[in-house]
PDB file of C-alpha atoms in Angstrom:
ATOM      1  CA  UNK A1417      84.885 113.817 116.740  1.00 72.00           C
ATOM      2  CA  UNK A1418      88.264 115.522 116.648  1.00 75.00           C
ATOM      3  CA  UNK A1419      89.740 112.536 114.807  1.00 83.00           C
ATOM      4  CA  UNK A1420      86.899 112.586 112.283  1.00 87.00           C
ATOM      5  CA  UNK A1421      87.453 116.286 111.646  1.00 87.00           C
ATOM      6  CA  UNK A1422      91.190 115.768 111.185  1.00 87.00           C
ATOM      7  CA  UNK A1423      90.477 112.868 108.825  1.00 87.00           C
ATOM      8  CA  UNK A1424      88.033 114.996 106.829  1.00 89.00           C
ATOM      9  CA  UNK A1425      90.657 117.713 106.513  1.00 90.00           C
ATOM     10  CA  UNK A1426      93.237 115.101 105.514  1.00 90.00           C
ATOM     11  CA  UNK A1427      91.014 113.601 102.808  1.00 88.00           C
ATOM     12  CA  UNK A1428      90.187 117.020 101.401  1.00 88.00           C
ATOM     13  CA  UNK A1429      93.743 118.225 101.908  1.00 89.00           C
ATOM     14  CA  UNK A1430      95.067 115.419  99.720  1.00 89.00           C
ATOM     15  CA  UNK A1431      93.473 117.166  96.740  1.00 86.00           C
ATOM     16  CA  UNK A1432      95.298 120.358  97.721  1.00 87.00           C
ATOM     17  CA  UNK A1433      98.582 118.446  97.995  1.00 90.00           C
ATOM     18  CA  UNK A1434      97.962 117.070  94.521  1.00 86.00           C
ATOM     19  CA  UNK A1435      97.227 120.581  93.257  1.00 87.00           C
ATOM     20  CA  UNK A1436     100.500 121.883  94.700  1.00 89.00           C
ATOM     21  CA  UNK A1437     102.350 119.018  93.031  1.00 86.00           C
ATOM     22  CA  UNK A1438     100.498 119.942  89.837  1.00 83.00           C
ATOM     23  CA  UNK A1439     102.041 123.431  89.989  1.00 85.00           C
ATOM     24  CA  UNK A1440     105.509 121.925  90.490  1.00 84.00           C
ATOM     25  CA  UNK A1441     105.189 119.133  87.923  1.00 77.00           C
ATOM     26  CA  UNK A1442     102.877 120.690  85.366  1.00 67.00           C
ATOM     27  CA  UNK A1443     102.932 117.589  83.212  1.00 69.00           C
ATOM     28  CA  UNK A1444     103.360 114.144  84.775  1.00 69.00           C
ATOM     29  CA  UNK A1445     103.431 111.015  82.646  1.00 77.00           C
ATOM     30  CA  UNK A1446     100.318 108.947  82.112  1.00 79.00           C
ATOM     31  CA  UNK A1447     102.245 105.936  83.368  1.00 86.00           C
ATOM     32  CA  UNK A1448     102.960 107.563  86.730  1.00 82.00           C
ATOM     33  CA  UNK A1449      99.343 108.676  87.150  1.00 78.00           C
ATOM     34  CA  UNK A1450      98.037 105.255  86.135  1.00 86.00           C
ATOM     35  CA  UNK A1451     100.278 103.395  88.600  1.00 89.00           C
ATOM     36  CA  UNK A1452      99.397 105.665  91.543  1.00 81.00           C
ATOM     37  CA  UNK A1453      95.698 105.709  90.692  1.00 82.00           C
ATOM     38  CA  UNK A1454      95.637 101.913  90.298  1.00 90.00           C
ATOM     39  CA  UNK A1455      97.307 101.418  93.685  1.00 88.00           C
ATOM     40  CA  UNK A1456      94.659 103.687  95.224  1.00 82.00           C
ATOM     41  CA  UNK A1457      91.954 101.716  93.406  1.00 87.00           C
ATOM     42  CA  UNK A1458      93.281  98.499  94.954  1.00 90.00           C
ATOM     43  CA  UNK A1459      93.258 100.004  98.443  1.00 84.00           C
ATOM     44  CA  UNK A1460      89.757 101.384  97.877  1.00 84.00           C
ATOM     45  CA  UNK A1461      88.526  98.041  96.531  1.00 91.00           C
ATOM     46  CA  UNK A1462      89.703  96.190  99.622  1.00 88.00           C
ATOM     47  CA  UNK A1463      88.386  98.946 101.886  1.00 83.00           C
ATOM     48  CA  UNK A1464      84.986  98.860 100.179  1.00 88.00           C
ATOM     49  CA  UNK A1465      84.700  95.083 100.604  1.00 91.00           C
ATOM     50  CA  UNK A1466      86.274  94.521 104.026  1.00 87.00           C
ATOM     51  CA  UNK A1467      85.547  97.843 105.690  1.00 83.00           C
ATOM     52  CA  UNK A1468      82.096  98.640 104.319  1.00 88.00           C
ATOM     53  CA  UNK A1469      80.205  95.793 102.603  1.00 93.00           C
ATOM     54  CA  UNK A1470      81.198  93.003 105.023  1.00 90.00           C
ATOM     55  CA  UNK A1471      80.656  95.341 107.980  1.00 87.00           C
ATOM     56  CA  UNK A1472      77.170  96.053 106.617  1.00 91.00           C
ATOM     57  CA  UNK A1473      76.431  92.325 106.647  1.00 92.00           C
ATOM     58  CA  UNK A1474      77.648  92.093 110.246  1.00 88.00           C
ATOM     59  CA  UNK A1475      75.484  94.967 111.501  1.00 84.00           C
ATOM     60  CA  UNK A1476      72.430  94.244 109.347  1.00 79.00           C
ATOM     61  CA  UNK A1477      70.769  91.678 111.599  1.00 80.00           C
ATOM     62  CA  UNK A1478      68.247  89.152 110.315  1.00 81.00           C
ATOM     63  CA  UNK A1479      67.831  90.694 106.875  1.00 85.00           C
ATOM     64  CA  UNK A1480      71.438  91.779 106.503  1.00 90.00           C
ATOM     65  CA  UNK A1481      71.960  90.352 103.017  1.00 94.00           C
ATOM     66  CA  UNK A1482      68.882  92.166 101.688  1.00 94.00           C
ATOM     67  CA  UNK A1483      69.843  95.475 103.305  1.00 93.00           C
ATOM     68  CA  UNK A1484      73.428  95.171 102.062  1.00 95.00           C
ATOM     69  CA  UNK A1485      72.532  94.298  98.467  1.00 96.00           C
ATOM     70  CA  UNK A1486      69.979  97.109  98.292  1.00 96.00           C
ATOM     71  CA  UNK A1487      72.480  99.526  99.831  1.00 95.00           C
ATOM     72  CA  UNK A1488      75.242  98.608  97.374  1.00 96.00           C
ATOM     73  CA  UNK A1489      72.996  99.117  94.368  1.00 97.00           C
ATOM     74  CA  UNK A1490      71.559 102.357  95.766  1.00 95.00           C
ATOM     75  CA  UNK A1491      75.095 103.685  96.167  1.00 93.00           C
ATOM     76  CA  UNK A1492      76.024 102.684  92.630  1.00 94.00           C
ATOM     77  CA  UNK A1493      72.821 104.160  91.168  1.00 94.00           C
ATOM     78  CA  UNK A1494      73.436 107.406  93.054  1.00 89.00           C
ATOM     79  CA  UNK A1495      76.856 107.877  91.438  1.00 87.00           C
ATOM     80  CA  UNK A1496      75.422 106.768  88.095  1.00 88.00           C
ATOM     81  CA  UNK A1497      72.796 109.526  88.344  1.00 88.00           C
ATOM     82  CA  UNK A1498      75.549 112.025  89.136  1.00 81.00           C
ATOM     83  CA  UNK A1499      77.275 110.904  85.924  1.00 77.00           C
ATOM     84  CA  UNK A1500      74.064 111.619  84.032  1.00 80.00           C
ATOM     85  CA  UNK A1501      73.642 115.079  85.531  1.00 74.00           C
ATOM     86  CA  UNK A1502      77.216 116.344  85.225  1.00 67.00           C
ATOM     87  CA  UNK A1503      79.879 116.004  82.507  1.00 56.00           C
ATOM     88  CA  UNK A1504      81.480 112.587  82.460  1.00 53.00           C
ATOM     89  CA  UNK A1505      85.124 112.655  83.514  1.00 49.00           C
ATOM     90  CA  UNK A1506      86.383 110.502  80.643  1.00 49.00           C
ATOM     91  CA  UNK A1507      84.871 112.802  78.032  1.00 47.00           C
ATOM     92  CA  UNK A1508      86.550 115.866  79.490  1.00 42.00           C
ATOM     93  CA  UNK A1509      90.038 114.722  80.451  1.00 44.00           C
ATOM     94  CA  UNK A1510      91.256 115.647  77.001  1.00 45.00           C
ATOM     95  CA  UNK A1511      90.009 119.212  76.971  1.00 42.00           C
ATOM     96  CA  UNK A1512      93.546 120.561  77.039  1.00 42.00           C
ATOM     97  CA  UNK A1513      94.384 118.674  73.888  1.00 43.00           C
ATOM     98  CA  UNK A1514      91.888 120.275  71.519  1.00 44.00           C
ATOM     99  CA  UNK A1515      93.423 121.798  68.419  1.00 46.00           C
ATOM    100  CA  UNK A1516      91.812 125.217  67.997  1.00 47.00           C
ATOM    101  CA  UNK A1517      89.286 126.016  70.726  1.00 50.00           C
ATOM    102  CA  UNK A1518      88.524 129.609  71.631  1.00 57.00           C
ATOM    103  CA  UNK A1519      89.867 130.719  74.987  1.00 58.00           C
ATOM    104  CA  UNK A1520      86.389 131.023  76.557  1.00 62.00           C
ATOM    105  CA  UNK A1521      85.207 127.663  75.210  1.00 64.00           C
ATOM    106  CA  UNK A1522      88.324 125.968  76.485  1.00 63.00           C
ATOM    107  CA  UNK A1523      87.993 127.567  79.929  1.00 64.00           C
ATOM    108  CA  UNK A1524      84.309 126.622  80.175  1.00 67.00           C
ATOM    109  CA  UNK A1525      85.063 122.991  79.379  1.00 66.00           C
ATOM    110  CA  UNK A1526      87.876 122.899  81.922  1.00 67.00           C
ATOM    111  CA  UNK A1527      85.576 124.329  84.587  1.00 69.00           C
ATOM    112  CA  UNK A1528      82.943 121.699  83.741  1.00 70.00           C
ATOM    113  CA  UNK A1529      85.626 119.059  84.216  1.00 66.00           C
ATOM    114  CA  UNK A1530      86.545 120.489  87.629  1.00 73.00           C
ATOM    115  CA  UNK A1531      82.885 120.671  88.675  1.00 74.00           C
ATOM    116  CA  UNK A1532      82.480 117.019  87.688  1.00 70.00           C
ATOM    117  CA  UNK A1533      85.409 116.065  89.930  1.00 73.00           C
ATOM    118  CA  UNK A1534      84.031 118.138  92.812  1.00 75.00           C
ATOM    119  CA  UNK A1535      80.605 116.491  92.633  1.00 74.00           C
ATOM    120  CA  UNK A1536      82.149 113.027  92.426  1.00 72.00           C
ATOM    121  CA  UNK A1537      84.125 113.856  95.575  1.00 79.00           C
ATOM    122  CA  UNK A1538      80.943 114.106  97.666  1.00 81.00           C
ATOM    123  CA  UNK A1539      80.050 110.367  97.784  1.00 80.00           C
ATOM    124  CA  UNK A1540      83.734 109.535  98.298  1.00 78.00           C
ATOM    125  CA  UNK A1541      83.781 111.837 101.316  1.00 86.00           C
ATOM    126  CA  UNK A1542      80.580 110.246 102.632  1.00 84.00           C
ATOM    127  CA  UNK A1543      82.248 106.820 102.393  1.00 83.00           C
ATOM    128  CA  UNK A1544      85.177 108.086 104.463  1.00 84.00           C
ATOM    129  CA  UNK A1545      82.834 109.454 107.143  1.00 87.00           C
ATOM    130  CA  UNK A1546      80.529 106.430 107.297  1.00 86.00           C
ATOM    131  CA  UNK A1547      83.508 104.187 108.023  1.00 81.00           C
ATOM    132  CA  UNK A1548      83.771 105.699 111.511  1.00 83.00           C
ATOM    133  CA  UNK A1549      80.268 104.451 112.339  1.00 75.00           C
ATOM    134  CA  UNK A1550      81.531 100.930 113.017  1.00 72.00           C
ATOM    135  CA  UNK A1551      83.807 102.075 115.816  1.00 75.00           C
ATOM    136  CA  UNK A1552      86.803 100.464 114.080  1.00 75.00           C
ATOM    137  CA  UNK A1553      89.011 103.527 113.876  1.00 81.00           C
ATOM    138  CA  UNK A1554      91.939 101.764 112.183  1.00 77.00           C
ATOM    139  CA  UNK A1555      89.742 100.474 109.364  1.00 75.00           C
ATOM    140  CA  UNK A1556      88.003 103.836 108.972  1.00 81.00           C
ATOM    141  CA  UNK A1557      91.361 105.580 108.679  1.00 82.00           C
ATOM    142  CA  UNK A1558      92.479 103.066 106.052  1.00 77.00           C
ATOM    143  CA  UNK A1559      89.336 103.706 103.996  1.00 78.00           C
ATOM    144  CA  UNK A1560      89.968 107.427 104.241  1.00 83.00           C
ATOM    145  CA  UNK A1561      93.632 106.872 103.373  1.00 79.00           C
ATOM    146  CA  UNK A1562      92.750 105.047 100.176  1.00 75.00           C
ATOM    147  CA  UNK A1563      90.411 107.841  99.142  1.00 80.00           C
ATOM    148  CA  UNK A1564      93.022 110.471 100.013  1.00 83.00           C
ATOM    149  CA  UNK A1565      95.644 108.635  97.957  1.00 77.00           C
ATOM    150  CA  UNK A1566      93.329 108.708  94.964  1.00 73.00           C
ATOM    151  CA  UNK A1567      92.795 112.446  95.447  1.00 81.00           C
ATOM    152  CA  UNK A1568      96.477 113.307  94.990  1.00 82.00           C
ATOM    153  CA  UNK A1569      96.776 112.467  91.261  1.00 75.00           C
ATOM    154  CA  UNK A1570      93.244 113.807  90.810  1.00 74.00           C
ATOM    155  CA  UNK A1571      94.372 117.147  92.243  1.00 80.00           C
ATOM    156  CA  UNK A1572      97.438 117.107  90.005  1.00 78.00           C
ATOM    157  CA  UNK A1573      95.576 116.594  86.726  1.00 72.00           C
ATOM    158  CA  UNK A1574      93.205 119.542  87.163  1.00 74.00           C
ATOM    159  CA  UNK A1575      95.983 122.146  87.406  1.00 80.00           C
ATOM    160  CA  UNK A1576      97.557 122.003  83.929  1.00 73.00           C
ATOM    161  CA  UNK A1577      94.260 122.340  81.963  1.00 72.00           C
ATOM    162  CA  UNK A1578      93.186 125.406  83.974  1.00 78.00           C
ATOM    163  CA  UNK A1579      96.552 127.134  83.555  1.00 77.00           C
ATOM    164  CA  UNK A1580      96.609 126.242  79.841  1.00 73.00           C
ATOM    165  CA  UNK A1581      93.143 127.793  79.509  1.00 73.00           C
ATOM    166  CA  UNK A1582      94.540 131.107  80.754  1.00 77.00           C
ATOM    167  CA  UNK A1583      93.430 131.011  84.385  1.00 79.00           C
ATOM    168  CA  UNK A1584      95.672 132.709  86.951  1.00 82.00           C
ATOM    169  CA  UNK A1585      97.647 130.598  89.404  1.00 82.00           C
ATOM    170  CA  UNK A1586      95.801 132.014  92.411  1.00 86.00           C
ATOM    171  CA  UNK A1587      92.340 131.333  90.986  1.00 84.00           C
ATOM    172  CA  UNK A1588      93.422 127.873  89.874  1.00 85.00           C
ATOM    173  CA  UNK A1589      94.551 127.004  93.396  1.00 87.00           C
ATOM    174  CA  UNK A1590      91.314 128.315  94.963  1.00 88.00           C
ATOM    175  CA  UNK A1591      89.202 126.187  92.613  1.00 85.00           C
ATOM    176  CA  UNK A1592      91.321 123.115  93.393  1.00 85.00           C
ATOM    177  CA  UNK A1593      90.891 123.903  97.095  1.00 88.00           C
ATOM    178  CA  UNK A1594      87.110 124.003  96.719  1.00 88.00           C
ATOM    179  CA  UNK A1595      87.060 120.495  95.231  1.00 86.00           C
ATOM    180  CA  UNK A1596      88.785 119.351  98.425  1.00 89.00           C
ATOM    181  CA  UNK A1597      86.282 121.247 100.595  1.00 90.00           C
ATOM    182  CA  UNK A1598      83.476 119.217  98.978  1.00 89.00           C
ATOM    183  CA  UNK A1599      85.183 116.057 100.226  1.00 87.00           C
ATOM    184  CA  UNK A1600      85.480 117.477 103.748  1.00 91.00           C
ATOM    185  CA  UNK A1601      81.738 118.227 103.737  1.00 91.00           C
ATOM    186  CA  UNK A1602      80.970 114.709 102.480  1.00 88.00           C
ATOM    187  CA  UNK A1603      83.079 113.119 105.224  1.00 89.00           C
ATOM    188  CA  UNK A1604      81.275 115.071 107.946  1.00 90.00           C
ATOM    189  CA  UNK A1605      77.870 114.291 106.400  1.00 87.00           C
ATOM    190  CA  UNK A1606      78.652 110.571 106.388  1.00 85.00           C
ATOM    191  CA  UNK A1607      79.828 110.618 109.986  1.00 87.00           C
ATOM    192  CA  UNK A1608      76.834 112.578 111.312  1.00 87.00           C
ATOM    193  CA  UNK A1609      74.372 110.432 109.333  1.00 80.00           C
ATOM    194  CA  UNK A1610      75.406 107.258 111.165  1.00 79.00           C
ATOM    195  CA  UNK A1611      75.923 109.076 114.468  1.00 79.00           C
ATOM    196  CA  UNK A1612      72.321 110.310 114.561  1.00 75.00           C
ATOM    197  CA  UNK A1613      70.862 106.821 114.154  1.00 71.00           C
ATOM    198  CA  UNK A1614      72.712 103.513 114.356  1.00 72.00           C
ATOM    199  CA  UNK A1615      69.678 101.953 112.617  1.00 76.00           C
ATOM    200  CA  UNK A1616      70.851 103.400 109.298  1.00 85.00           C
ATOM    201  CA  UNK A1617      74.424 102.105 109.757  1.00 87.00           C
ATOM    202  CA  UNK A1618      74.077  98.811 107.783  1.00 90.00           C
ATOM    203  CA  UNK A1619      72.463 100.574 104.828  1.00 92.00           C
ATOM    204  CA  UNK A1620      74.875 103.517 105.015  1.00 90.00           C
ATOM    205  CA  UNK A1621      77.893 101.176 105.024  1.00 90.00           C
ATOM    206  CA  UNK A1622      76.579  99.247 102.007  1.00 93.00           C
ATOM    207  CA  UNK A1623      75.638 102.500 100.232  1.00 93.00           C
ATOM    208  CA  UNK A1624      79.150 103.877 100.756  1.00 89.00           C
ATOM    209  CA  UNK A1625      80.632 100.584  99.565  1.00 91.00           C
ATOM    210  CA  UNK A1626      78.462 100.717  96.454  1.00 93.00           C
ATOM    211  CA  UNK A1627      79.624 104.229  95.595  1.00 90.00           C
ATOM    212  CA  UNK A1628      83.262 103.189  95.924  1.00 89.00           C
ATOM    213  CA  UNK A1629      82.827 100.014  93.870  1.00 93.00           C
ATOM    214  CA  UNK A1630      81.093 101.994  91.128  1.00 91.00           C
ATOM    215  CA  UNK A1631      83.806 104.671  91.021  1.00 86.00           C
ATOM    216  CA  UNK A1632      86.536 101.998  90.916  1.00 90.00           C
ATOM    217  CA  UNK A1633      84.900 100.061  88.088  1.00 92.00           C
ATOM    218  CA  UNK A1634      83.466 102.925  86.044  1.00 88.00           C
ATOM    219  CA  UNK A1635      86.124 105.609  86.523  1.00 83.00           C
ATOM    220  CA  UNK A1636      89.432 104.452  87.953  1.00 85.00           C
ATOM    221  CA  UNK A1637      90.075 101.143  86.166  1.00 92.00           C
ATOM    222  CA  UNK A1638      89.066 102.403  82.680  1.00 90.00           C
ATOM    223  CA  UNK A1639      91.168 105.546  83.194  1.00 85.00           C
ATOM    224  CA  UNK A1640      94.269 103.561  84.199  1.00 89.00           C
ATOM    225  CA  UNK A1641      93.851 101.175  81.254  1.00 92.00           C
ATOM    226  CA  UNK A1642      93.417 103.873  78.606  1.00 88.00           C
ATOM    227  CA  UNK A1643      97.052 104.810  77.952  1.00 87.00           C
ATOM    228  CA  UNK A1644      98.805 101.509  77.249  1.00 91.00           C
ATOM    229  CA  UNK A1645      99.827 100.881  80.882  1.00 91.00           C
ATOM    230  CA  UNK A1646      97.198  98.291  81.693  1.00 94.00           C
ATOM    231  CA  UNK A1647      99.663  95.566  82.757  1.00 95.00           C
ATOM    232  CA  UNK A1648     101.477  97.781  85.247  1.00 95.00           C
ATOM    233  CA  UNK A1649      98.162  99.255  86.383  1.00 94.00           C
ATOM    234  CA  UNK A1650      96.755  95.783  87.046  1.00 97.00           C
ATOM    235  CA  UNK A1651      99.712  94.749  89.202  1.00 97.00           C
ATOM    236  CA  UNK A1652      99.587  98.088  90.999  1.00 95.00           C
ATOM    237  CA  UNK A1653      95.902  97.522  91.802  1.00 95.00           C
ATOM    238  CA  UNK A1654      96.700  94.036  93.125  1.00 97.00           C
ATOM    239  CA  UNK A1655      99.501  95.480  95.246  1.00 95.00           C
ATOM    240  CA  UNK A1656      97.156  98.089  96.717  1.00 90.00           C
ATOM    241  CA  UNK A1657      94.551  95.420  97.419  1.00 93.00           C
ATOM    242  CA  UNK A1658      97.093  93.157  99.138  1.00 94.00           C
ATOM    243  CA  UNK A1659      98.509  96.016 101.208  1.00 87.00           C
ATOM    244  CA  UNK A1660      95.022  96.721 102.518  1.00 83.00           C
ATOM    245  CA  UNK A1661      94.390  92.997 102.994  1.00 87.00           C
ATOM    246  CA  UNK A1662      97.566  92.617 105.060  1.00 87.00           C
ATOM    247  CA  UNK A1663      96.733  95.713 107.090  1.00 79.00           C
ATOM    248  CA  UNK A1664      93.237  94.379 107.812  1.00 76.00           C
ATOM    249  CA  UNK A1665      94.662  90.973 108.783  1.00 79.00           C
ATOM    250  CA  UNK A1666      97.232  92.307 111.233  1.00 78.00           C
ATOM    251  CA  UNK A1667      94.814  94.819 112.758  1.00 69.00           C
ATOM    252  CA  UNK A1668      92.121  92.169 113.337  1.00 64.00           C
TER     253      UNK A1668
END
């Protein structure tokens, strides 16, 4: 349990690290963000397949393929519903580039953007926590590591819009911290869900895998291909995938 708690704090803390870097480097290049985010997407893709979906098949018993397929789609639909209920990230990433918004309008849109990130962090945290249900600590830590890596540039990009909208540095940092706290809560929820009943483990693994696959395909890949860096982003994703693949191979 202590390791799970430390992992939860690490996953959430990665957002805080990104926020601190955001204060230092108030404007990083799209190319840098795309390369780092693509590498994280590659790690998360491999983690979702090898650490969650395939593990779901292994623990699912006689009807494993049915449970896994249903779980994957339930996870994807869950994140899709979140997208319907909260502002979509792609539509709000340019809020700091509007020409003549009023100060209040600009701040409100920035806060909506931050809320969207916070809510999306919940299923990611759950995926990190569910990974510990298999008992494979190394694989669970790798899943959490991929999610944490993705949180660093995410934490960085929320700082500049809030400061540009006139928010104080202290309030900006507290809001960034709260988005990380959501991820900590999600990690603990995922861990306790599979700890209470091992019967839900196959579905929970597939559900977590589905949420990650959806986020990778719907959010991360389009974002990293939207600024003219798609070639570098593609190779960075492949590198992240292969790093995770090699890690999984040598730890087996």
